[in-house]
Amino acid sequence: MFLAQLDGSVAKPSRIEIWKTLWPGLAICGIASIAAAWLSEHYGAPIILMGLLIGLALNFVTSEKRTHPGLDFASKACLRWGIVVLGTQVTLAQIVALGPVPFLALLMVMAAAMGAALLVARMTGASTAIGILAGGATAICGASAALALFGVLGAKRISQAQFALTLVVISMASALAMSFYPPLAGLMHLDDRQAGFLIGASIHDVAQAIGGGYAYSDIAGSYATIVKLSRVALLAPIVAVVSLIYTDEDAGQRHWIRKLAMPWFITLFLAVVVLNSLVTIPAFVVHLNLTLSKSLLLLAVTATAMRSRLDLVMQMGWKAAMPVVAATLASLVVALAFSMMIL
């Protein structure tokens, strides 16, 4: 990337040269993401799951080294900016509107998901980092949270194969939850507010949680949106805590101020949430930002799947999926209990 000059100095490449380097990987990732979006729109499949499956099917393209810079850029830069833009969907007023009792219940649901994932990870011989990834992704906002947590935990602690499998299981669980949780709420004779809490507190993906709520009723959809976005707002503190625990522990103890520093994209995410709470953003801009965020995260997921070896994913076995399954079931049971008891 840097060119040595005659005087021994190093010249930075021009923007054109950088884009020429990134173009092969970005082009392939972009085409695969467009295909995933088309399949999702026409067949109703979760867009993130489609991106994962297409990316895994195209992982042979990484045998061409020219694709590596673009795929690395998409999996990292698109992820981080997608998380930042996601902050435009959340306001502090939405969290306050939830009320103290439902908010505490939501924290208990998230804690149950994290605890179940950590427990099952330990029982199946997986690392604590894998339990944190599975539990955090289930507790917060699915693939988006998984990508953010993986950016902090790193490939040294979680393999690309384990990460790809976790994303696949999370996406499939979220899709199944969207289909079955609204009818379950009806069978349990939950009112609109109870159903909204159950769906918003236990379905992983933002779009599917909101869609599941509105599939029950408009009131349930509105309440599920508030509950779900409150979970999204907790992305920043949870990733910050994980970052504090796992900050380059192999390199020795750092200065405490550096260890307290959050990843820059989480800091920006929190800043955007605060700004969005203070300034009224037009509805069409919020909608455009949601589309932009989903597009960037889709590119990141697709690129990550392309960089994963499918043979290793297939060799992981059922135990590797159990932390996500346990976290999903725990969040459902605890959310259902709270929705029936206190709401």
mmCIF file of C-alpha atoms in Angstrom:
data_model
loop_
_atom_site.group_PDB
_atom_site.id
_atom_site.type_symbol
_atom_site.label_atom_id
_atom_site.label_comp_id
_atom_site.label_asym_id
_atom_site.label_seq_id
_atom_site.Cartn_x
_atom_site.Cartn_y
_atom_site.Cartn_z
ATOM 1 C CA MET A 1 0.000 0.000 0.000
ATOM 2 C CA PHE A 2 2.938 2.357 0.503
ATOM 3 C CA LEU A 3 5.573 3.098 -2.160
ATOM 4 C CA ALA A 4 9.250 3.616 -1.324
ATOM 5 C CA GLN A 5 10.756 6.697 -3.013
ATOM 6 C CA LEU A 6 14.372 7.281 -4.083
ATOM 7 C CA ASP A 7 15.141 9.354 -1.001
ATOM 8 C CA GLY A 8 13.959 6.555 1.271
ATOM 9 C CA SER A 9 10.661 8.195 2.238
ATOM 10 C CA VAL A 10 7.357 6.421 1.872
ATOM 11 C CA ALA A 11 4.639 7.810 -0.399
ATOM 12 C CA LYS A 12 1.020 7.190 0.456
ATOM 13 C CA PRO A 13 -1.066 5.730 -2.368
ATOM 14 C CA SER A 14 -3.630 7.976 -4.014
ATOM 15 C CA ARG A 15 -7.343 7.482 -3.511
ATOM 16 C CA ILE A 16 -7.610 6.045 -7.006
ATOM 17 C CA GLU A 17 -4.951 3.450 -6.189
ATOM 18 C CA ILE A 18 -6.698 2.571 -2.943
ATOM 19 C CA TRP A 19 -10.038 2.074 -4.700
ATOM 20 C CA LYS A 20 -8.364 -0.033 -7.385
ATOM 21 C CA THR A 21 -7.093 -2.277 -4.606
ATOM 22 C CA LEU A 22 -10.466 -2.473 -2.886
ATOM 23 C CA TRP A 23 -12.601 -2.756 -6.007
ATOM 24 C CA PRO A 24 -12.446 -6.542 -6.734
ATOM 25 C CA GLY A 25 -13.576 -7.580 -3.255
ATOM 26 C CA LEU A 26 -16.142 -4.801 -2.894
ATOM 27 C CA ALA A 27 -17.657 -5.547 -6.299
ATOM 28 C CA ILE A 28 -18.161 -9.236 -5.547
ATOM 29 C CA CYS A 29 -19.505 -8.450 -2.070
ATOM 30 C CA GLY A 30 -21.860 -5.817 -3.497
ATOM 31 C CA ILE A 31 -23.268 -8.172 -6.148
ATOM 32 C CA ALA A 32 -23.797 -10.912 -3.563
ATOM 33 C CA SER A 33 -25.543 -8.438 -1.233
ATOM 34 C CA ILE A 34 -27.848 -7.252 -4.022
ATOM 35 C CA ALA A 35 -28.744 -10.882 -4.737
ATOM 36 C CA ALA A 36 -29.485 -11.399 -1.030
ATOM 37 C CA ALA A 37 -31.713 -8.311 -0.972
ATOM 38 C CA TRP A 38 -33.596 -9.518 -4.078
ATOM 39 C CA LEU A 39 -34.204 -12.964 -2.570
ATOM 40 C CA SER A 40 -35.335 -11.417 0.699
ATOM 41 C CA GLU A 41 -37.777 -9.067 -1.022
ATOM 42 C CA HIS A 42 -39.282 -11.673 -3.342
ATOM 43 C CA TYR A 43 -39.388 -14.699 -1.013
ATOM 44 C CA GLY A 44 -39.731 -13.107 2.409
ATOM 45 C CA ALA A 45 -36.535 -14.614 3.789
ATOM 46 C CA PRO A 46 -34.476 -12.632 6.349
ATOM 47 C CA ILE A 47 -32.034 -10.465 4.421
ATOM 48 C CA ILE A 48 -29.127 -11.090 6.802
ATOM 49 C CA LEU A 49 -29.611 -14.859 6.540
ATOM 50 C CA MET A 50 -29.633 -14.612 2.743
ATOM 51 C CA GLY A 51 -26.417 -12.587 2.830
ATOM 52 C CA LEU A 52 -24.804 -15.183 5.090
ATOM 53 C CA LEU A 53 -25.784 -18.149 2.931
ATOM 54 C CA ILE A 54 -24.764 -16.507 -0.338
ATOM 55 C CA GLY A 55 -21.494 -15.360 1.210
ATOM 56 C CA LEU A 56 -20.708 -18.865 2.453
ATOM 57 C CA ALA A 57 -21.547 -20.298 -0.978
ATOM 58 C CA LEU A 58 -19.128 -17.836 -2.602
ATOM 59 C CA ASN A 59 -16.256 -18.296 -0.163
ATOM 60 C CA PHE A 60 -14.185 -19.837 -2.958
ATOM 61 C CA VAL A 61 -13.573 -16.316 -4.302
ATOM 62 C CA THR A 62 -11.087 -15.743 -1.476
ATOM 63 C CA SER A 63 -8.666 -18.033 -3.285
ATOM 64 C CA GLU A 64 -8.064 -14.936 -5.426
ATOM 65 C CA LYS A 65 -5.912 -12.685 -3.238
ATOM 66 C CA ARG A 66 -7.041 -9.544 -5.080
ATOM 67 C CA THR A 67 -10.403 -9.844 -3.303
ATOM 68 C CA HIS A 68 -8.916 -9.765 0.205
ATOM 69 C CA PRO A 69 -8.495 -5.977 0.691
ATOM 70 C CA GLY A 70 -12.057 -5.221 -0.431
ATOM 71 C CA LEU A 71 -13.594 -7.996 1.672
ATOM 72 C CA ASP A 72 -11.592 -6.899 4.708
ATOM 73 C CA PHE A 73 -12.773 -3.324 4.172
ATOM 74 C CA ALA A 74 -16.408 -4.389 3.854
ATOM 75 C CA SER A 75 -16.306 -6.659 6.911
ATOM 76 C CA LYS A 76 -14.732 -3.981 9.124
ATOM 77 C CA ALA A 77 -15.473 -0.469 7.838
ATOM 78 C CA CYS A 78 -19.033 -1.227 6.687
ATOM 79 C CA LEU A 79 -19.753 -2.920 10.007
ATOM 80 C CA ARG A 80 -18.522 0.020 12.079
ATOM 81 C CA TRP A 81 -20.310 2.713 10.097
ATOM 82 C CA GLY A 82 -23.455 0.588 9.925
ATOM 83 C CA ILE A 83 -23.497 0.479 13.741
ATOM 84 C CA VAL A 84 -22.958 4.269 13.901
ATOM 85 C CA VAL A 85 -25.843 4.991 11.514
ATOM 86 C CA LEU A 86 -28.060 2.594 13.492
ATOM 87 C CA GLY A 87 -27.913 5.153 16.309
ATOM 88 C CA THR A 88 -30.316 7.392 14.371
ATOM 89 C CA GLN A 89 -33.098 4.889 15.117
ATOM 90 C CA VAL A 90 -32.913 5.297 18.905
ATOM 91 C CA THR A 91 -33.673 8.177 21.276
ATOM 92 C CA LEU A 92 -33.330 8.457 25.030
ATOM 93 C CA ALA A 93 -36.994 9.501 25.174
ATOM 94 C CA GLN A 94 -38.010 6.086 23.856
ATOM 95 C CA ILE A 95 -36.161 4.411 26.710
ATOM 96 C CA VAL A 96 -37.726 6.747 29.279
ATOM 97 C CA ALA A 97 -41.165 6.093 27.775
ATOM 98 C CA LEU A 98 -40.730 2.388 28.496
ATOM 99 C CA GLY A 99 -40.991 3.042 32.231
ATOM 100 C CA PRO A 100 -38.841 1.743 35.115
ATOM 101 C CA VAL A 101 -40.588 -1.596 35.719
ATOM 102 C CA PRO A 102 -40.631 -2.784 32.072
ATOM 103 C CA PHE A 103 -37.050 -1.533 31.672
ATOM 104 C CA LEU A 104 -35.880 -3.559 34.677
ATOM 105 C CA ALA A 105 -37.772 -6.557 33.295
ATOM 106 C CA LEU A 106 -36.012 -6.045 29.962
ATOM 107 C CA LEU A 107 -32.638 -6.019 31.726
ATOM 108 C CA MET A 108 -33.558 -9.314 33.399
ATOM 109 C CA VAL A 109 -34.452 -10.843 30.034
ATOM 110 C CA MET A 110 -31.114 -9.741 28.595
ATOM 111 C CA ALA A 111 -29.257 -11.026 31.661
ATOM 112 C CA ALA A 112 -30.998 -14.397 31.315
ATOM 113 C CA ALA A 113 -29.922 -14.655 27.679
ATOM 114 C CA MET A 114 -26.316 -13.797 28.530
ATOM 115 C CA GLY A 115 -26.259 -16.159 31.498
ATOM 116 C CA ALA A 116 -27.748 -19.078 29.566
ATOM 117 C CA ALA A 117 -25.272 -18.649 26.711
ATOM 118 C CA LEU A 118 -22.295 -18.505 29.099
ATOM 119 C CA LEU A 119 -23.510 -21.544 31.042
ATOM 120 C CA VAL A 120 -24.097 -23.692 27.951
ATOM 121 C CA ALA A 121 -20.804 -22.554 26.404
ATOM 122 C CA ARG A 122 -19.053 -23.789 29.541
ATOM 123 C CA MET A 123 -21.011 -27.073 29.511
ATOM 124 C CA THR A 124 -20.126 -27.760 25.867
ATOM 125 C CA GLY A 125 -16.451 -26.916 26.317
ATOM 126 C CA ALA A 126 -16.578 -23.625 24.408
ATOM 127 C CA SER A 127 -14.741 -20.505 25.530
ATOM 128 C CA THR A 128 -16.232 -17.672 27.567
ATOM 129 C CA ALA A 129 -15.766 -15.397 24.554
ATOM 130 C CA ILE A 130 -18.085 -17.617 22.484
ATOM 131 C CA GLY A 131 -20.682 -17.461 25.265
ATOM 132 C CA ILE A 132 -20.421 -13.658 25.350
ATOM 133 C CA LEU A 133 -20.799 -13.470 21.566
ATOM 134 C CA ALA A 134 -23.869 -15.722 21.512
ATOM 135 C CA GLY A 135 -25.479 -14.191 24.590
ATOM 136 C CA GLY A 136 -24.772 -10.598 23.630
ATOM 137 C CA ALA A 137 -26.037 -11.038 20.090
ATOM 138 C CA THR A 138 -29.229 -12.692 21.336
ATOM 139 C CA ALA A 139 -29.774 -10.169 24.115
ATOM 140 C CA ILE A 140 -29.230 -7.002 22.067
ATOM 141 C CA CYS A 141 -29.967 -6.967 18.340
ATOM 142 C CA GLY A 142 -28.880 -10.144 16.603
ATOM 143 C CA ALA A 143 -26.339 -9.973 13.784
ATOM 144 C CA SER A 144 -25.574 -6.269 14.363
ATOM 145 C CA ALA A 145 -24.548 -6.912 17.966
ATOM 146 C CA ALA A 146 -22.662 -10.059 16.964
ATOM 147 C CA LEU A 147 -20.620 -8.066 14.476
ATOM 148 C CA ALA A 148 -19.897 -5.353 17.050
ATOM 149 C CA LEU A 149 -18.891 -7.876 19.719
ATOM 150 C CA PHE A 150 -16.732 -9.826 17.276
ATOM 151 C CA GLY A 151 -14.954 -6.585 16.430
ATOM 152 C CA VAL A 152 -13.979 -6.315 20.109
ATOM 153 C CA LEU A 153 -13.322 -9.987 20.876
ATOM 154 C CA GLY A 154 -11.324 -10.566 17.693
ATOM 155 C CA ALA A 155 -10.369 -13.604 15.617
ATOM 156 C CA LYS A 156 -7.832 -14.727 18.247
ATOM 157 C CA ARG A 157 -10.639 -15.686 20.604
ATOM 158 C CA ILE A 158 -13.376 -16.666 18.129
ATOM 159 C CA SER A 159 -12.653 -18.369 14.821
ATOM 160 C CA GLN A 160 -14.223 -17.165 11.584
ATOM 161 C CA ALA A 161 -16.017 -20.527 11.332
ATOM 162 C CA GLN A 162 -17.540 -20.202 14.820
ATOM 163 C CA PHE A 163 -18.528 -16.617 14.118
ATOM 164 C CA ALA A 164 -20.186 -17.506 10.797
ATOM 165 C CA LEU A 165 -22.095 -20.376 12.417
ATOM 166 C CA THR A 166 -23.244 -18.081 15.228
ATOM 167 C CA LEU A 167 -24.562 -15.571 12.683
ATOM 168 C CA VAL A 168 -26.426 -18.292 10.781
ATOM 169 C CA VAL A 169 -28.064 -19.696 13.936
ATOM 170 C CA ILE A 170 -29.002 -16.220 15.212
ATOM 171 C CA SER A 171 -30.587 -15.289 11.881
ATOM 172 C CA MET A 172 -32.523 -18.560 11.673
ATOM 173 C CA ALA A 173 -33.694 -18.282 15.286
ATOM 174 C CA SER A 174 -34.859 -14.716 14.707
ATOM 175 C CA ALA A 175 -36.781 -15.727 11.590
ATOM 176 C CA LEU A 176 -38.492 -18.601 13.427
ATOM 177 C CA ALA A 177 -39.291 -16.328 16.372
ATOM 178 C CA MET A 178 -40.981 -13.779 14.114
ATOM 179 C CA SER A 179 -43.203 -16.560 12.746
ATOM 180 C CA PHE A 180 -44.097 -18.277 16.032
ATOM 181 C CA TYR A 181 -44.017 -15.673 18.829
ATOM 182 C CA PRO A 182 -47.085 -13.640 17.723
ATOM 183 C CA PRO A 183 -49.289 -16.781 17.534
ATOM 184 C CA LEU A 184 -47.837 -17.885 20.888
ATOM 185 C CA ALA A 185 -48.840 -14.549 22.405
ATOM 186 C CA GLY A 186 -52.356 -15.107 21.061
ATOM 187 C CA LEU A 187 -52.530 -18.612 22.546
ATOM 188 C CA MET A 188 -51.456 -17.196 25.905
ATOM 189 C CA HIS A 189 -54.220 -14.536 25.630
ATOM 190 C CA LEU A 190 -51.768 -11.673 26.095
ATOM 191 C CA ASP A 191 -53.050 -8.146 25.614
ATOM 192 C CA ASP A 192 -51.400 -5.771 23.146
ATOM 193 C CA ARG A 193 -48.907 -4.342 25.645
ATOM 194 C CA GLN A 194 -47.908 -7.775 26.974
ATOM 195 C CA ALA A 195 -47.488 -9.165 23.466
ATOM 196 C CA GLY A 196 -45.437 -6.128 22.449
ATOM 197 C CA PHE A 197 -43.089 -6.634 25.393
ATOM 198 C CA LEU A 198 -42.718 -10.365 24.713
ATOM 199 C CA ILE A 199 -41.933 -9.842 21.030
ATOM 200 C CA GLY A 200 -39.722 -6.781 21.473
ATOM 201 C CA ALA A 201 -37.758 -8.322 24.354
ATOM 202 C CA SER A 202 -37.094 -11.746 22.851
ATOM 203 C CA ILE A 203 -36.761 -11.512 19.042
ATOM 204 C CA HIS A 204 -33.164 -10.803 18.022
ATOM 205 C CA ASP A 205 -33.253 -8.762 14.803
ATOM 206 C CA VAL A 206 -34.689 -5.222 14.884
ATOM 207 C CA ALA A 207 -36.782 -5.467 11.728
ATOM 208 C CA GLN A 208 -38.197 -8.875 12.665
ATOM 209 C CA ALA A 209 -39.031 -7.784 16.215
ATOM 210 C CA ILE A 210 -40.928 -4.763 14.918
ATOM 211 C CA GLY A 211 -42.563 -6.808 12.160
ATOM 212 C CA GLY A 212 -43.617 -9.481 14.635
ATOM 213 C CA GLY A 213 -45.160 -6.845 16.890
ATOM 214 C CA TYR A 214 -47.216 -5.303 14.112
ATOM 215 C CA ALA A 215 -48.254 -8.785 12.990
ATOM 216 C CA TYR A 216 -50.054 -9.032 16.352
ATOM 217 C CA SER A 217 -51.577 -5.532 16.389
ATOM 218 C CA ASP A 218 -50.670 -1.898 15.801
ATOM 219 C CA ILE A 219 -50.462 -1.218 19.541
ATOM 220 C CA ALA A 220 -48.287 -4.272 20.106
ATOM 221 C CA GLY A 221 -46.074 -3.216 17.201
ATOM 222 C CA SER A 222 -45.596 0.263 18.642
ATOM 223 C CA TYR A 223 -44.714 -1.119 22.074
ATOM 224 C CA ALA A 224 -42.437 -3.813 20.608
ATOM 225 C CA THR A 225 -40.582 -1.053 18.727
ATOM 226 C CA ILE A 226 -39.904 0.868 21.957
ATOM 227 C CA VAL A 227 -38.756 -2.276 23.776
ATOM 228 C CA LYS A 228 -36.543 -3.410 20.922
ATOM 229 C CA LEU A 229 -34.907 -0.018 20.413
ATOM 230 C CA SER A 230 -34.220 0.124 24.150
ATOM 231 C CA ARG A 231 -32.253 -3.104 23.699
ATOM 232 C CA VAL A 232 -30.372 -1.547 20.790
ATOM 233 C CA ALA A 233 -29.467 1.463 22.937
ATOM 234 C CA LEU A 234 -27.789 -0.912 25.403
ATOM 235 C CA LEU A 235 -25.380 -2.024 22.676
ATOM 236 C CA ALA A 236 -22.910 0.711 23.638
ATOM 237 C CA PRO A 237 -22.560 -0.081 27.365
ATOM 238 C CA ILE A 238 -22.405 -3.844 26.837
ATOM 239 C CA VAL A 239 -19.747 -3.602 24.129
ATOM 240 C CA ALA A 240 -17.871 -1.116 26.323
ATOM 241 C CA VAL A 241 -17.821 -3.596 29.231
ATOM 242 C CA VAL A 242 -16.653 -6.417 26.956
ATOM 243 C CA SER A 243 -13.988 -4.119 25.528
ATOM 244 C CA LEU A 244 -12.825 -3.257 29.042
ATOM 245 C CA ILE A 245 -12.503 -6.930 29.961
ATOM 246 C CA TYR A 246 -10.866 -8.112 26.761
ATOM 247 C CA THR A 247 -8.748 -5.112 25.727
ATOM 248 C CA ASP A 248 -5.537 -6.647 24.422
ATOM 249 C CA GLU A 249 -5.035 -8.738 27.551
ATOM 250 C CA ASP A 250 -2.274 -10.723 25.829
ATOM 251 C CA ALA A 251 -0.107 -7.635 25.502
ATOM 252 C CA GLY A 252 0.039 -7.013 29.245
ATOM 253 C CA GLN A 253 -1.772 -4.508 31.417
ATOM 254 C CA ARG A 254 -2.367 -1.131 29.811
ATOM 255 C CA HIS A 255 -2.961 2.218 31.383
ATOM 256 C CA TRP A 256 -6.428 2.237 32.947
ATOM 257 C CA ILE A 257 -7.592 5.215 30.869
ATOM 258 C CA ARG A 258 -6.847 3.363 27.634
ATOM 259 C CA LYS A 259 -8.663 0.299 28.911
ATOM 260 C CA LEU A 260 -11.728 2.371 29.705
ATOM 261 C CA ALA A 261 -11.863 3.772 26.173
ATOM 262 C CA MET A 262 -14.701 2.346 24.079
ATOM 263 C CA PRO A 263 -14.209 1.344 20.436
ATOM 264 C CA TRP A 264 -14.572 4.497 18.343
ATOM 265 C CA PHE A 265 -17.634 3.276 16.464
ATOM 266 C CA ILE A 266 -19.473 2.522 19.717
ATOM 267 C CA THR A 267 -18.581 5.987 21.006
ATOM 268 C CA LEU A 268 -19.976 7.502 17.800
ATOM 269 C CA PHE A 269 -23.069 5.302 18.043
ATOM 270 C CA LEU A 270 -23.734 6.658 21.539
ATOM 271 C CA ALA A 271 -23.076 10.230 20.362
ATOM 272 C CA VAL A 272 -25.560 9.790 17.501
ATOM 273 C CA VAL A 273 -28.184 8.465 19.948
ATOM 274 C CA VAL A 274 -27.706 11.544 22.145
ATOM 275 C CA LEU A 275 -27.838 13.870 19.121
ATOM 276 C CA ASN A 276 -30.951 12.130 17.841
ATOM 277 C CA SER A 277 -32.494 12.678 21.285
ATOM 278 C CA LEU A 278 -31.775 16.411 21.239
ATOM 279 C CA VAL A 279 -32.546 17.197 17.593
ATOM 280 C CA THR A 280 -35.662 16.134 15.722
ATOM 281 C CA ILE A 281 -34.590 14.352 12.554
ATOM 282 C CA PRO A 282 -37.146 14.314 9.697
ATOM 283 C CA ALA A 283 -38.923 10.979 9.290
ATOM 284 C CA PHE A 284 -37.692 10.444 5.731
ATOM 285 C CA VAL A 285 -34.075 10.938 6.890
ATOM 286 C CA VAL A 286 -34.588 8.383 9.666
ATOM 287 C CA HIS A 287 -35.971 5.943 7.091
ATOM 288 C CA LEU A 288 -33.032 6.565 4.739
ATOM 289 C CA ASN A 289 -30.587 6.032 7.589
ATOM 290 C CA LEU A 290 -32.268 2.741 8.476
ATOM 291 C CA THR A 291 -31.888 1.586 4.873
ATOM 292 C CA LEU A 292 -28.247 2.737 4.844
ATOM 293 C CA SER A 293 -27.505 0.964 8.119
ATOM 294 C CA LYS A 294 -29.093 -2.285 6.926
ATOM 295 C CA SER A 295 -27.161 -2.058 3.637
ATOM 296 C CA LEU A 296 -23.817 -1.506 5.366
ATOM 297 C CA LEU A 297 -24.450 -4.347 7.819
ATOM 298 C CA LEU A 298 -25.533 -6.620 4.962
ATOM 299 C CA LEU A 299 -22.248 -5.893 3.170
ATOM 300 C CA ALA A 300 -20.332 -6.614 6.387
ATOM 301 C CA VAL A 301 -22.142 -9.915 6.988
ATOM 302 C CA THR A 302 -21.732 -11.044 3.374
ATOM 303 C CA ALA A 303 -18.024 -10.207 3.358
ATOM 304 C CA THR A 304 -17.496 -11.980 6.684
ATOM 305 C CA ALA A 305 -19.228 -15.087 5.345
ATOM 306 C CA MET A 306 -17.044 -15.028 2.227
ATOM 307 C CA ARG A 307 -13.947 -14.944 4.411
ATOM 308 C CA SER A 308 -15.164 -18.007 6.364
ATOM 309 C CA ARG A 309 -14.191 -21.507 5.348
ATOM 310 C CA LEU A 310 -17.365 -23.481 4.702
ATOM 311 C CA ASP A 311 -15.693 -26.806 5.464
ATOM 312 C CA LEU A 312 -14.755 -25.597 8.940
ATOM 313 C CA VAL A 313 -18.282 -24.273 9.549
ATOM 314 C CA MET A 314 -19.709 -27.685 8.617
ATOM 315 C CA GLN A 315 -17.290 -29.396 11.001
ATOM 316 C CA MET A 316 -18.325 -27.300 14.008
ATOM 317 C CA GLY A 317 -21.105 -29.681 15.040
ATOM 318 C CA TRP A 318 -24.321 -29.121 16.979
ATOM 319 C CA LYS A 319 -22.565 -28.134 20.206
ATOM 320 C CA ALA A 320 -21.256 -24.947 18.596
ATOM 321 C CA ALA A 321 -24.835 -23.766 18.002
ATOM 322 C CA MET A 322 -26.119 -24.529 21.512
ATOM 323 C CA PRO A 323 -25.155 -21.221 23.225
ATOM 324 C CA VAL A 324 -27.385 -19.285 20.796
ATOM 325 C CA VAL A 325 -30.202 -21.823 21.188
ATOM 326 C CA ALA A 326 -29.968 -21.642 24.984
ATOM 327 C CA ALA A 327 -29.929 -17.837 24.975
ATOM 328 C CA THR A 328 -32.953 -17.759 22.645
ATOM 329 C CA LEU A 329 -34.996 -20.105 24.814
ATOM 330 C CA ALA A 330 -33.995 -18.297 28.018
ATOM 331 C CA SER A 331 -35.003 -14.896 26.637
ATOM 332 C CA LEU A 332 -38.359 -16.318 25.484
ATOM 333 C CA VAL A 333 -39.178 -17.951 28.834
ATOM 334 C CA VAL A 334 -38.165 -14.955 30.973
ATOM 335 C CA ALA A 335 -39.844 -12.409 28.661
ATOM 336 C CA LEU A 336 -43.047 -14.450 28.673
ATOM 337 C CA ALA A 337 -42.969 -14.720 32.470
ATOM 338 C CA PHE A 338 -42.496 -10.987 32.959
ATOM 339 C CA SER A 339 -45.105 -10.058 30.364
ATOM 340 C CA MET A 340 -47.677 -12.189 32.199
ATOM 341 C CA MET A 341 -46.724 -11.241 35.767
ATOM 342 C CA ILE A 342 -45.958 -7.529 35.857
ATOM 343 C CA LEU A 343 -47.397 -5.906 32.725
#
